[in-house]
Amino acid sequence: MRATEFLSCCRALPDGFITLGTGQSWRLGAVAFVRSGENFAVVQKAARTSYEFSDLWALPGGMVRLPKGDEPSIDRLEGAVRSRINQEAGLILNELDPVALGPIVTTYVAKGRSRTTLVAVFAGQTSHPETLTANDSTIQTVAWSSALATPALFAPANQLILAHLLWFALSDEARLQMKVDLQPALHACTEAAECAGIVAPELPWAEENALECWRNAWPEI
C-alpha cells in the first residue's frame, strides 16, 4: 500500500486525531518539505523542559488533528497540513502532494506522556523565498535551509526524511558523513516501528528492491 492509499483509509477519532482504528497505538503526524529554489523551510522547536525534542530542528508540521465531525480525506488531510505549516512558518501554499516514502514511526515524550506518531510526508513549492514567521508558541525559530549540514540537530524522524529527500543532491563526502550520523536516528525509529507493529524504515542508500518494499509497507485496516 502506498502513502496516498494509506491516507485515504485513515479515520478521525472522537478527539480529532487520525489513525486507522481505535486499536492502533499510533496517531498520524505529517511534515511538509517546502522548497523555494534550492532552499527548504525548517523550524526549531521551542525550548520546553516537558518536550523531548526541545530545541531541535524539523520540517514544519506535527500531529494531524481534524475539527470534530470531519471525516478524513486526502483533501482534508492536506488542508490540515497546510494550516499547520502556515501557523508554524507563515507559509501559504495552494498545493501539497504526498511524497512516495515509506512509513516512519517516531516516539516522543511531552508533558510526561510517551506518544507514538506515524509520519506522512508532503511536498510543496513556493516561487520566491517568502519571509518565514512563526505564529505558534511551540516554535522558536524558522528559516530557509540549503543543506542538511548538521543532521544531529534534527529530530530523528526528520533526519531520516531529509536524508531520503536530499540524498542525491549531496556530495560524496556529505554522504559518507551521513552514513555515520544517521545511525542513532535509524535505531530510534526502528525501535518505535517494531513496537507499533510497522515495517522499519530503510536508509536512502539501501538496495532498490528494499526501498520499494518499504514504500509499499504502509499499514492496512
Short mmCIF file of C-alpha atoms in Angstrom, two decimals:
data_model
loop_
_atom_site.label_atom_id
_atom_site.label_comp_id
_atom_site.label_asym_id
_atom_site.label_seq_id
_atom_site.Cartn_x
_atom_site.Cartn_y
_atom_site.Cartn_z
CA MET A 1 0.00 0.00 0.00
CA ARG A 2 1.35 3.41 -0.99
CA ALA A 3 1.12 6.60 1.08
CA THR A 4 -1.84 8.00 -0.88
CA GLU A 5 -3.84 4.78 -0.45
CA PHE A 6 -2.97 4.64 3.23
CA LEU A 7 -4.08 8.22 3.83
CA SER A 8 -7.41 7.52 2.16
CA CYS A 9 -8.00 4.66 4.65
CA CYS A 10 -7.37 6.75 7.78
CA ARG A 11 -10.18 7.90 10.03
CA ALA A 12 -10.71 10.52 12.71
CA LEU A 13 -11.14 9.50 16.33
CA PRO A 14 -13.53 11.40 18.64
CA ASP A 15 -10.64 13.64 19.78
CA GLY A 16 -9.85 14.60 16.16
CA PHE A 17 -6.56 12.71 15.91
CA ILE A 18 -6.08 10.43 12.92
CA THR A 19 -5.35 6.69 12.83
CA LEU A 20 -6.71 3.50 11.21
CA GLY A 21 -8.80 2.46 14.18
CA THR A 22 -9.15 2.66 17.94
CA GLY A 23 -6.87 -0.34 18.44
CA GLN A 24 -3.82 1.39 16.94
CA SER A 25 -1.10 2.67 19.27
CA TRP A 26 -0.02 5.41 16.86
CA ARG A 27 -1.56 8.66 15.70
CA LEU A 28 -0.89 10.33 12.36
CA GLY A 29 1.61 13.13 12.03
CA ALA A 30 2.68 14.97 8.90
CA VAL A 31 5.53 17.24 7.86
CA ALA A 32 5.98 19.36 4.74
CA PHE A 33 9.10 19.68 2.62
CA VAL A 34 8.55 23.16 1.17
CA ARG A 35 11.11 24.37 -1.33
CA SER A 36 11.97 27.74 -2.75
CA GLY A 37 14.65 27.16 -5.34
CA GLU A 38 17.40 25.16 -3.64
CA ASN A 39 16.22 26.09 -0.14
CA PHE A 40 13.63 24.43 2.07
CA ALA A 41 11.79 25.63 5.17
CA VAL A 42 12.76 24.39 8.62
CA VAL A 43 11.57 25.20 12.13
CA GLN A 44 13.25 24.97 15.52
CA LYS A 45 11.15 23.63 18.34
CA ALA A 46 10.73 25.87 21.38
CA ALA A 47 12.81 25.31 24.49
CA ARG A 48 10.44 23.40 26.76
CA THR A 49 11.58 21.13 29.57
CA SER A 50 8.45 18.98 29.14
CA TYR A 51 9.16 18.17 25.46
CA GLU A 52 11.74 15.58 24.41
CA PHE A 53 12.66 17.30 21.11
CA SER A 54 13.02 20.76 22.63
CA ASP A 55 15.46 22.99 20.68
CA LEU A 56 15.78 20.51 17.79
CA TRP A 57 15.06 21.40 14.15
CA ALA A 58 12.37 19.83 11.99
CA LEU A 59 10.31 20.30 8.87
CA PRO A 60 7.13 22.28 9.58
CA GLY A 61 4.23 20.09 10.64
CA GLY A 62 3.25 17.89 13.55
CA MET A 63 0.28 15.88 14.74
CA VAL A 64 -2.69 15.92 12.36
CA ARG A 65 -5.99 16.80 14.00
CA LEU A 66 -9.31 17.47 12.28
CA PRO A 67 -12.22 19.54 13.62
CA LYS A 68 -14.86 17.49 15.43
CA GLY A 69 -17.17 15.76 12.98
CA ASP A 70 -14.83 15.98 9.99
CA GLU A 71 -14.05 12.73 8.20
CA PRO A 72 -10.56 12.29 6.75
CA SER A 73 -9.94 12.58 3.03
CA ILE A 74 -6.80 13.43 1.11
CA ASP A 75 -8.07 17.00 0.64
CA ARG A 76 -8.91 17.45 4.33
CA LEU A 77 -5.60 16.00 5.46
CA GLU A 78 -3.71 18.25 3.07
CA GLY A 79 -5.74 21.19 4.36
CA ALA A 80 -4.80 20.34 7.94
CA VAL A 81 -1.12 20.18 7.00
CA ARG A 82 -1.33 23.49 5.08
CA SER A 83 -2.91 25.10 8.12
CA ARG A 84 -0.19 23.76 10.38
CA ILE A 85 2.70 24.96 8.23
CA ASN A 86 1.07 28.36 7.90
CA GLN A 87 0.88 28.56 11.69
CA GLU A 88 4.43 27.31 12.24
CA ALA A 89 6.25 29.05 9.38
CA GLY A 90 3.88 31.63 7.88
CA LEU A 91 3.79 29.77 4.56
CA ILE A 92 0.64 29.90 2.43
CA LEU A 93 0.53 27.10 -0.14
CA ASN A 94 -2.19 26.21 -2.61
CA GLU A 95 -0.99 22.66 -3.17
CA LEU A 96 0.77 19.89 -1.28
CA ASP A 97 1.42 16.41 -2.61
CA PRO A 98 2.17 13.21 -0.67
CA VAL A 99 5.78 12.09 -1.08
CA ALA A 100 6.46 8.50 -2.12
CA LEU A 101 8.32 7.44 1.02
CA GLY A 102 7.51 4.53 3.29
CA PRO A 103 6.26 4.76 6.89
CA ILE A 104 8.50 6.36 9.51
CA VAL A 105 7.47 5.95 13.13
CA THR A 106 8.75 8.06 15.99
CA THR A 107 8.09 8.30 19.69
CA TYR A 108 8.48 11.34 21.90
CA VAL A 109 7.70 12.40 25.43
CA ALA A 110 5.58 15.52 26.04
CA LYS A 111 4.23 16.57 29.42
CA GLY A 112 5.33 13.27 30.91
CA ARG A 113 3.46 11.16 28.37
CA SER A 114 5.05 8.99 25.67
CA ARG A 115 3.38 9.27 22.26
CA THR A 116 3.82 7.27 19.06
CA THR A 117 3.47 9.01 15.70
CA LEU A 118 3.40 7.61 12.18
CA VAL A 119 4.69 10.40 9.93
CA ALA A 120 3.44 11.13 6.42
CA VAL A 121 5.45 13.49 4.23
CA PHE A 122 4.07 16.13 1.88
CA ALA A 123 5.95 18.36 -0.55
CA GLY A 124 5.19 21.84 -1.83
CA GLN A 125 6.91 24.73 -3.53
CA THR A 126 6.84 28.49 -3.48
CA SER A 127 8.22 30.52 -6.37
CA HIS A 128 10.10 33.02 -4.22
CA PRO A 129 11.63 32.86 -0.74
CA GLU A 130 8.96 34.35 1.46
CA THR A 131 9.76 35.78 4.87
CA LEU A 132 9.09 32.98 7.36
CA THR A 133 7.21 33.83 10.54
CA ALA A 134 6.24 31.57 13.42
CA ASN A 135 2.78 32.13 14.89
CA ASP A 136 2.97 29.13 17.20
CA SER A 137 4.32 29.06 20.75
CA THR A 138 5.91 25.65 20.11
CA ILE A 139 8.30 27.17 17.53
CA GLN A 140 11.18 29.49 18.41
CA THR A 141 12.88 29.95 15.00
CA VAL A 142 12.01 29.46 11.33
CA ALA A 143 14.50 29.63 8.47
CA TRP A 144 15.32 28.64 4.92
CA SER A 145 17.97 25.91 4.80
CA SER A 146 20.08 24.88 1.83
CA ALA A 147 21.55 21.60 3.09
CA LEU A 148 21.37 19.02 5.84
CA ALA A 149 24.64 20.25 7.30
CA THR A 150 24.18 19.02 10.87
CA PRO A 151 21.64 16.16 10.91
CA ALA A 152 22.17 15.56 14.62
CA LEU A 153 20.38 18.86 15.25
CA PHE A 154 17.16 17.49 13.69
CA ALA A 155 14.60 15.28 15.42
CA PRO A 156 15.16 11.58 14.47
CA ALA A 157 12.24 11.09 12.05
CA ASN A 158 13.12 14.35 10.31
CA GLN A 159 16.73 13.22 9.94
CA LEU A 160 15.59 10.14 8.04
CA ILE A 161 13.08 12.04 5.92
CA LEU A 162 15.61 14.69 4.90
CA ALA A 163 18.23 12.03 4.19
CA HIS A 164 15.89 10.44 1.64
CA LEU A 165 14.84 13.75 0.11
CA LEU A 166 18.36 15.19 -0.17
CA TRP A 167 20.49 12.10 -0.75
CA PHE A 168 21.05 12.54 -4.47
CA ALA A 169 21.93 16.22 -4.05
CA LEU A 170 24.71 15.57 -1.51
CA SER A 171 28.41 15.35 -2.23
CA ASP A 172 30.24 12.06 -1.75
CA GLU A 173 31.86 13.46 1.39
CA ALA A 174 28.47 14.51 2.81
CA ARG A 175 27.04 11.06 2.06
CA LEU A 176 29.86 9.34 3.94
CA GLN A 177 29.26 11.57 6.95
CA MET A 178 25.52 10.98 6.78
CA LYS A 179 26.00 7.22 6.91
CA VAL A 180 27.56 7.72 10.33
CA ASP A 181 25.29 10.47 11.61
CA LEU A 182 22.02 8.71 10.76
CA GLN A 183 22.63 5.57 12.79
CA PRO A 184 21.12 6.87 16.09
CA ALA A 185 18.03 8.16 14.25
CA LEU A 186 17.62 4.85 12.42
CA HIS A 187 17.89 2.93 15.69
CA ALA A 188 15.29 5.12 17.40
CA CYS A 189 12.79 4.96 14.52
CA THR A 190 13.32 1.21 14.00
CA GLU A 191 12.62 0.57 17.67
CA ALA A 192 9.48 2.72 17.51
CA ALA A 193 8.27 0.93 14.36
CA GLU A 194 8.77 -2.50 15.90
CA CYS A 195 6.80 -1.50 19.00
CA ALA A 196 3.95 -0.23 16.78
CA GLY A 197 4.00 -3.34 14.57
CA ILE A 198 5.00 -1.37 11.47
CA VAL A 199 7.80 -2.09 8.99
CA ALA A 200 11.06 -0.38 9.99
CA PRO A 201 12.41 2.40 7.72
CA GLU A 202 15.09 1.89 5.11
CA LEU A 203 18.07 4.15 4.55
CA PRO A 204 18.40 6.06 1.26
CA TRP A 205 21.40 4.00 0.11
CA ALA A 206 19.57 0.66 0.54
CA GLU A 207 19.02 -1.65 -2.43
CA GLU A 208 16.17 -0.50 -4.69
CA ASN A 209 14.06 -3.61 -4.02
CA ALA A 210 14.30 -2.99 -0.26
CA LEU A 211 13.33 0.66 -0.76
CA GLU A 212 10.38 -0.34 -2.93
CA CYS A 213 9.11 -2.81 -0.31
CA TRP A 214 9.33 -0.10 2.33
CA ARG A 215 7.48 2.43 0.15
CA ASN A 216 4.61 -0.07 -0.06
CA ALA A 217 4.64 -1.03 3.63
CA TRP A 218 2.04 1.41 4.95
CA PRO A 219 -0.32 -0.38 7.38
CA GLU A 220 -3.73 -1.54 6.23
CA ILE A 221 -7.05 -1.86 8.05
#
